[in-house]
GROMACS .gro file of C-alpha atoms in nm:
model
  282
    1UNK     CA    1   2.840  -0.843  -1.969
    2UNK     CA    2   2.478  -0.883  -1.875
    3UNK     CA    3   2.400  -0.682  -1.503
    4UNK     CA    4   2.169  -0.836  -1.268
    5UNK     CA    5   1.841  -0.612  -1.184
    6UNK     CA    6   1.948  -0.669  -0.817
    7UNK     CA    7   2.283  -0.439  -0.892
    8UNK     CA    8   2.097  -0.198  -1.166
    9UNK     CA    9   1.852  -0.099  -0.915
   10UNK     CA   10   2.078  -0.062  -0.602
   11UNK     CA   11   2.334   0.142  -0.850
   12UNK     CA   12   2.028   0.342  -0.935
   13UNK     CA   13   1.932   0.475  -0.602
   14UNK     CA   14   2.277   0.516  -0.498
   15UNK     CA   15   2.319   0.801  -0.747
   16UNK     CA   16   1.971   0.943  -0.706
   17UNK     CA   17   2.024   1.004  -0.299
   18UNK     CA   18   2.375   1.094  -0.422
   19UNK     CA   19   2.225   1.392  -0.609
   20UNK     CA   20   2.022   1.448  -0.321
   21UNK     CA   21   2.292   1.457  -0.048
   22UNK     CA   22   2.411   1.844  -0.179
   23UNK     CA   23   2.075   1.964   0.013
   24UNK     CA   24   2.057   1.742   0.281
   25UNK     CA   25   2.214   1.740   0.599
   26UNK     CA   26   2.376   1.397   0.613
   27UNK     CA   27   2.353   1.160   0.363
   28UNK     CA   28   2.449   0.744   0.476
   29UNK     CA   29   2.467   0.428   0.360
   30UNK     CA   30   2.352   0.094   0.590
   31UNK     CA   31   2.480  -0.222   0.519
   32UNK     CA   32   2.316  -0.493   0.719
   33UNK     CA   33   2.299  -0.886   0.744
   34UNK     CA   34   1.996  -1.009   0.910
   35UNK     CA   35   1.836  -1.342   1.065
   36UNK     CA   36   1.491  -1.329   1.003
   37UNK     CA   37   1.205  -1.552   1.064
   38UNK     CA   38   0.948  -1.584   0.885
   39UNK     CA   39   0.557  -1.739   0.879
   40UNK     CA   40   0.561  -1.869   0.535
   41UNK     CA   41   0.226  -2.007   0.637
   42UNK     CA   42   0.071  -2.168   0.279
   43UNK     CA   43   0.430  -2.299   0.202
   44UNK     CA   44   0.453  -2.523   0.470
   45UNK     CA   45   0.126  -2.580   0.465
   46UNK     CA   46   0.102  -2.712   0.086
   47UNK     CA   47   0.436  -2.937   0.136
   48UNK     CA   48   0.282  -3.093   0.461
   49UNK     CA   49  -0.014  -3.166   0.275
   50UNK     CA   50   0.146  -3.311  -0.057
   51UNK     CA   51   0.364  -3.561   0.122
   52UNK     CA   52   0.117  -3.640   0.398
   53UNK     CA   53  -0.159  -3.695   0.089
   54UNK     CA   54   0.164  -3.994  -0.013
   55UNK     CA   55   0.177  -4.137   0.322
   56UNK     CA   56  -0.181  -4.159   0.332
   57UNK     CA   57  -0.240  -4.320  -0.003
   58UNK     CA   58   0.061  -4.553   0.088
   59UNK     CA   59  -0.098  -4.648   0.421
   60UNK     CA   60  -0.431  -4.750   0.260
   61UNK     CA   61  -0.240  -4.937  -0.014
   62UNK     CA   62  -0.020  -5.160   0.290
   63UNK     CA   63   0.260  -4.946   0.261
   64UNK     CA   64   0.416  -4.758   0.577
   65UNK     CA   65   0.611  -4.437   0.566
   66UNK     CA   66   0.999  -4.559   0.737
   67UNK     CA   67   1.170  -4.210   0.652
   68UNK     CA   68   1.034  -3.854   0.687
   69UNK     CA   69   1.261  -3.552   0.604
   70UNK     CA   70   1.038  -3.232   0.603
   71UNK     CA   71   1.155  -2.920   0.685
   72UNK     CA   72   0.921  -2.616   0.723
   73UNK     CA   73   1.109  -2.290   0.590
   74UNK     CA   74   1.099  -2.016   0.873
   75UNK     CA   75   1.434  -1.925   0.951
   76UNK     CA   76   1.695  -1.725   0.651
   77UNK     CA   77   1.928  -1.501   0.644
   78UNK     CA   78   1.882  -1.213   0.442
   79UNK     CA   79   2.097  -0.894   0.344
   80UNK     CA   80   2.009  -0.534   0.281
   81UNK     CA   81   2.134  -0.195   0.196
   82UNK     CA   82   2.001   0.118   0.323
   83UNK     CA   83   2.015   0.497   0.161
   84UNK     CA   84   1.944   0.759   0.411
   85UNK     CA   85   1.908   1.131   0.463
   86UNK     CA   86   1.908   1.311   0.762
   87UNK     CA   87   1.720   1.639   0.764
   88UNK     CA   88   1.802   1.761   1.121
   89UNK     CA   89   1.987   1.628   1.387
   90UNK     CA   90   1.642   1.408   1.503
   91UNK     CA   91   1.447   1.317   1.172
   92UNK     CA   92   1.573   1.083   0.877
   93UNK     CA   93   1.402   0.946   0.585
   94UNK     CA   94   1.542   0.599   0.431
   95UNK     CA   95   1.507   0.427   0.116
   96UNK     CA   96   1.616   0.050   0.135
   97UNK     CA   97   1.662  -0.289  -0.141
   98UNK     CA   98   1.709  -0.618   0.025
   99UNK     CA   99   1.729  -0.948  -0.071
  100UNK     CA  100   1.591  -1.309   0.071
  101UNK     CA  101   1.628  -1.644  -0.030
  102UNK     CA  102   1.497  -1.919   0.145
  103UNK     CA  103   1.475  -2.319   0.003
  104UNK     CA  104   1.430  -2.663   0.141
  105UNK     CA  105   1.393  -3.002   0.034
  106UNK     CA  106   1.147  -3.268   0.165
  107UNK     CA  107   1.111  -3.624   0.117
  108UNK     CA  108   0.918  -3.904   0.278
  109UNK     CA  109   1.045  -4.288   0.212
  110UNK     CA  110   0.786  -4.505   0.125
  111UNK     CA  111   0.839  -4.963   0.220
  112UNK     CA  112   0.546  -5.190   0.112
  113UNK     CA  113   0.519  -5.503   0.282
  114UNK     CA  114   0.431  -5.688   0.009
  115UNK     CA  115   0.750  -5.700  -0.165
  116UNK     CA  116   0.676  -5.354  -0.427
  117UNK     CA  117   0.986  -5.132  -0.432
  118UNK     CA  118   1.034  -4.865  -0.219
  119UNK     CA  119   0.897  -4.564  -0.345
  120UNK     CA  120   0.943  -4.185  -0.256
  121UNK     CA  121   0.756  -3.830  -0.258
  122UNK     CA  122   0.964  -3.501  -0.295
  123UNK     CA  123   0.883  -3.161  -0.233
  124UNK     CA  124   1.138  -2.906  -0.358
  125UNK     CA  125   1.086  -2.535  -0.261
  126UNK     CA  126   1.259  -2.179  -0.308
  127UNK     CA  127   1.130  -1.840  -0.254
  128UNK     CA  128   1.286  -1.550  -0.337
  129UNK     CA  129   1.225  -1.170  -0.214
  130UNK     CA  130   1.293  -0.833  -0.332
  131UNK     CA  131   1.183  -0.632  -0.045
  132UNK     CA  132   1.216  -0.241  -0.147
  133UNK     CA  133   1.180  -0.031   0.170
  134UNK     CA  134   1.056   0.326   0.238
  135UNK     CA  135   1.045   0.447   0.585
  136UNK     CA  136   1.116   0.754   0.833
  137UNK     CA  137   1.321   0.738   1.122
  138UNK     CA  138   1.326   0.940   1.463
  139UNK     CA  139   1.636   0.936   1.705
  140UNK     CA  140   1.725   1.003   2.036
  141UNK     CA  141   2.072   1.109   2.140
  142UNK     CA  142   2.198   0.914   2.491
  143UNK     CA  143   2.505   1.040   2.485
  144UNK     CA  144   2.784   1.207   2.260
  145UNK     CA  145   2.852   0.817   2.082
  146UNK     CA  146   2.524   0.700   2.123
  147UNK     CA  147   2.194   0.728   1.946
  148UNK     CA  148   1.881   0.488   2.035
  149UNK     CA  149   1.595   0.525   1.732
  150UNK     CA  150   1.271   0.424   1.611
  151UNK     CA  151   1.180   0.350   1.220
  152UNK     CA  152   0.858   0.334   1.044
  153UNK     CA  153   0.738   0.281   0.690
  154UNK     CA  154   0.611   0.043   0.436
  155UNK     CA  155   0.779  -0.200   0.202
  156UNK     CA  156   0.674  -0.348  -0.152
  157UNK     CA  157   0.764  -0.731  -0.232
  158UNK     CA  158   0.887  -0.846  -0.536
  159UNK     CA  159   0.858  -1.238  -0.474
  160UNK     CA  160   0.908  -1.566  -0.679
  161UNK     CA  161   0.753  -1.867  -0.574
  162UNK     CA  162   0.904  -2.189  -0.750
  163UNK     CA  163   0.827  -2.544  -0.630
  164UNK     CA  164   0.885  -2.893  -0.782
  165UNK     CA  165   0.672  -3.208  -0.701
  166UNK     CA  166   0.765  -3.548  -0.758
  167UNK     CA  167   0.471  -3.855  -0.653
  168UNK     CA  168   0.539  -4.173  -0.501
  169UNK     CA  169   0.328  -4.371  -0.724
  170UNK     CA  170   0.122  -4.308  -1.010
  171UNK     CA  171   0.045  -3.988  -1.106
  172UNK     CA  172   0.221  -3.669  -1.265
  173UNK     CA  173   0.538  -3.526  -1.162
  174UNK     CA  174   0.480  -3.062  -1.097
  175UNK     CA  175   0.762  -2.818  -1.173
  176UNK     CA  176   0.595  -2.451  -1.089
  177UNK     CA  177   0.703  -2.111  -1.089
  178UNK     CA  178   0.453  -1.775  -1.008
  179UNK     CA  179   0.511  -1.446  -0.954
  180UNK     CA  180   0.389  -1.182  -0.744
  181UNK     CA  181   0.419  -0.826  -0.595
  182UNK     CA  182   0.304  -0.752  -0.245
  183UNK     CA  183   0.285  -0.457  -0.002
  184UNK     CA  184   0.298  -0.369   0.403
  185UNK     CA  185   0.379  -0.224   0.695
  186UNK     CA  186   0.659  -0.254   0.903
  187UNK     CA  187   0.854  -0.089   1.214
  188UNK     CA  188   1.175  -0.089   1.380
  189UNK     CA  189   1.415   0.005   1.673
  190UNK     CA  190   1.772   0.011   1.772
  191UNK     CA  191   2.053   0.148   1.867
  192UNK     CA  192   2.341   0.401   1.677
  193UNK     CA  193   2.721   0.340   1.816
  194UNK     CA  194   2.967   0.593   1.661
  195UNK     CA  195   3.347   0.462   1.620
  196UNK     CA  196   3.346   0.817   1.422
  197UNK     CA  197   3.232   1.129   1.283
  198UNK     CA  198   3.194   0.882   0.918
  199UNK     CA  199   3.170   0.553   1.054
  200UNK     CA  200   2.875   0.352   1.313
  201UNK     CA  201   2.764   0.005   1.436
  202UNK     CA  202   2.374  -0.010   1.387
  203UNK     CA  203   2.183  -0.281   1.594
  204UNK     CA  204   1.787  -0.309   1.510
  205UNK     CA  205   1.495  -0.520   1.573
  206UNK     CA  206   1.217  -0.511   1.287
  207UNK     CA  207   0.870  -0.670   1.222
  208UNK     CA  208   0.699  -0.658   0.941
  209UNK     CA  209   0.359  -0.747   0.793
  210UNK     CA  210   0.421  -0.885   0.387
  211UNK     CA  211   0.163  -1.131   0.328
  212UNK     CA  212   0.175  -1.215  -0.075
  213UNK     CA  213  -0.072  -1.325  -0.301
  214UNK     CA  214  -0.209  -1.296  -0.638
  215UNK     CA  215   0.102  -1.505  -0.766
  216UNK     CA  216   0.073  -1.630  -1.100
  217UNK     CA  217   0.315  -1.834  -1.334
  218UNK     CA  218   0.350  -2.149  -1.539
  219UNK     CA  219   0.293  -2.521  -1.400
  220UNK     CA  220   0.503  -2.796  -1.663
  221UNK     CA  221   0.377  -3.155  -1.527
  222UNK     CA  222   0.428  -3.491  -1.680
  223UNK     CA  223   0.505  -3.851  -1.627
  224UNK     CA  224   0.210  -4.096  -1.592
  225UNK     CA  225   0.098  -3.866  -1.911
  226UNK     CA  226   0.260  -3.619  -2.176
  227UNK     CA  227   0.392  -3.312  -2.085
  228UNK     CA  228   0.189  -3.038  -2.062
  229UNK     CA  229   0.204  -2.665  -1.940
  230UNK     CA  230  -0.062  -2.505  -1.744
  231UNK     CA  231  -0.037  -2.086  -1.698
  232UNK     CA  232  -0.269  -1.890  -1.422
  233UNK     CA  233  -0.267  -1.846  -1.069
  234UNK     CA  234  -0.120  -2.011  -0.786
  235UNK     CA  235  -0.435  -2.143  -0.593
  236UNK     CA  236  -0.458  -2.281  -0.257
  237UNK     CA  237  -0.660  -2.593  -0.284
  238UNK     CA  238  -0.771  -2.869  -0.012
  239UNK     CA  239  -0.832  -3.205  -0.102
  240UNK     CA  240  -1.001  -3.536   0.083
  241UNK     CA  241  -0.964  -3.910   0.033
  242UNK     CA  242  -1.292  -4.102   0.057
  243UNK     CA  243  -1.297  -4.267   0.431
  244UNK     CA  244  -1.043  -4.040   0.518
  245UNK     CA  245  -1.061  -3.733   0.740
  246UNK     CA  246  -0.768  -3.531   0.695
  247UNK     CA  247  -0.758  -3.273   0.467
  248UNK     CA  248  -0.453  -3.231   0.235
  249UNK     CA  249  -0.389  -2.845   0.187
  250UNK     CA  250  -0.202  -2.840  -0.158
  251UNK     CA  251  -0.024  -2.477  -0.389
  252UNK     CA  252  -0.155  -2.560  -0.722
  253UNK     CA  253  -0.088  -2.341  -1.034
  254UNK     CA  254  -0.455  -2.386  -1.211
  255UNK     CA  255  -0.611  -2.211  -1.521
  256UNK     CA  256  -0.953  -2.193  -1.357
  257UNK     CA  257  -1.007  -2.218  -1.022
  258UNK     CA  258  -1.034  -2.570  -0.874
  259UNK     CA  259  -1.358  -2.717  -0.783
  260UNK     CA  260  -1.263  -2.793  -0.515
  261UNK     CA  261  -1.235  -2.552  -0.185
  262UNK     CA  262  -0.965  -2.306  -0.307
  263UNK     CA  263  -0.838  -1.946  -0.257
  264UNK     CA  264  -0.566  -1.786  -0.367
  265UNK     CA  265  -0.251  -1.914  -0.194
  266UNK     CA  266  -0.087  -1.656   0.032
  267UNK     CA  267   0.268  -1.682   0.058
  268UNK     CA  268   0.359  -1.493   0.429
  269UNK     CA  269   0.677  -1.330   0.442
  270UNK     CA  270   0.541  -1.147   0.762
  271UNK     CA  271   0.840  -1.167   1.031
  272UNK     CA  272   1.062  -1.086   1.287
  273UNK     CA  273   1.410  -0.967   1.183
  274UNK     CA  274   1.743  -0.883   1.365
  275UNK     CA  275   1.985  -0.667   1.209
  276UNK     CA  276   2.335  -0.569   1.274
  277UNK     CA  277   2.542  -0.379   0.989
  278UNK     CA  278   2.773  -0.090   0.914
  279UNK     CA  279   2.642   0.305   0.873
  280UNK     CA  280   2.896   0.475   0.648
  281UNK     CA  281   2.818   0.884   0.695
  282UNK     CA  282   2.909   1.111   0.362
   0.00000   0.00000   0.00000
């Protein structure tokens, strides 16, 4: 049987604050689902631009666009487990490995009025997140049942970008997929209710500040020529159309950088995050 890395690494620091719990004061585990929302901000941006670059090129060409499914990512839900020690009644340090997964599919319907088939542009996206958490927390007893805290630390990303694009016309057909490890800041409140000396209800807010970059992976396009594979970074590039004044923002994996005006795309998992889970008290 082959074990995920998810489960090796989460079985890993269960034993290793296990070991620890002999000398602490209170050792805990947090089990939380959360709604999140994040920025995403090049994401959205390069899918906009790649089917709005379509409709554009189908405008000029007498087409018009009579269907347009896009939907921005911002909104997942995402699950995470928590490993903490308390120290003293008021000062806890936590260790935490989460998990998001966010996708969409996008798709613009093309109709030419001179008789040419319909024709369509597709954007497929999915992200996945590793987040692994370090952070200390201070609380505040309200009463005998009731604790209201603050959290603080930093978290490191371990994100995979993949992305397929499929034209509406001539042209090649993208399948991508870059990876990328990312770092920041983040801070939290909530709120502690005790149903028992071993079990409680925790209710937190969180932001957090995770913008990724630096991603690099493999590109495999084909279809108006042969297949080929491209490997380097994941670039954010903007395009024009002569006569045109829109700029088309596209996420391009590239072995040098494009000649065009490019960066490094920056895939934002920055956010705002609501959690409610279960604290289990050893």
């Amino acid at each position: 049987m082959r074990l995920r890395p998810n489960v090796v690494l989460v079985g890993f620091l269960f034993l290793f604050f296990l070991s620890l719990s002999g000398w602490a004061a209170d050792f805990s585990i947090i089990f939380t689902g959360t709604p999140r929302y994040c920025l995403l901000g090049d994401v959205n941006k390069g899918m906009n631009g790649y089917l709005g670059l379509w409709a554009t090129l189908a405008e000029l060409s007498g087409g018009i666009v009579i269907e347009d499914n896009r939907s921005p990512m911002h909104f997942v839900m995402s699950y995470s487990v928590d490993f903490t020690l308390a120290f003293n009644s008021e000062y806890s340090f936590a260790l935490g490995v989460g998990n998001i997964r966010m996708q969409s599919a996008n798709e613009i319907l093309i109709s030419y009025l001179d008789g040419r088939p319909d024709a369509s542009a597709k954007v497929e996206i999915r992200i996945d997140a590793v987040p692994i958490k370090l952070s200390v927390i201070r609380s505040y007893p309200i009463t005998r049942s009731l604790n209201a805290f603050i959290e603080g630390g930093f978290g490191i990303y371990i994100a995979r970008y993949r992305s397929s694009y499929w034209p509406a016309g001539p042209g090649d057909s993208h399948v991508q997929d870059a990876h990328a490890i990312g770092i920041g800041p983040f801070i939290g409140g909530g709120l502690e209710i005790k149903a028992s000396r071993f079990l409680a209800l925790i209710l937190k807010a969180e932001g957090d500040y995770a913008k990724i970059k630096a991603f690099k992976g493999t590109r495999n396009s084909g279809g108006s020529s042969l297949p080929y594979e491209v490997k380097g970074p994941l670039y954010y590039e903007e395009i024009t159309i002569s006569g045109v004044e829109t700029v088309f923002p596209l996420l391009v994996i590239e072995e040098d950088r494009p000649l065009t005006a490019a960066r490094l795309a920056r895939i934002d998992l920055s956010g705002f995050s609501l959690h409610a889970g279960m604290k289990i008290s050893f």
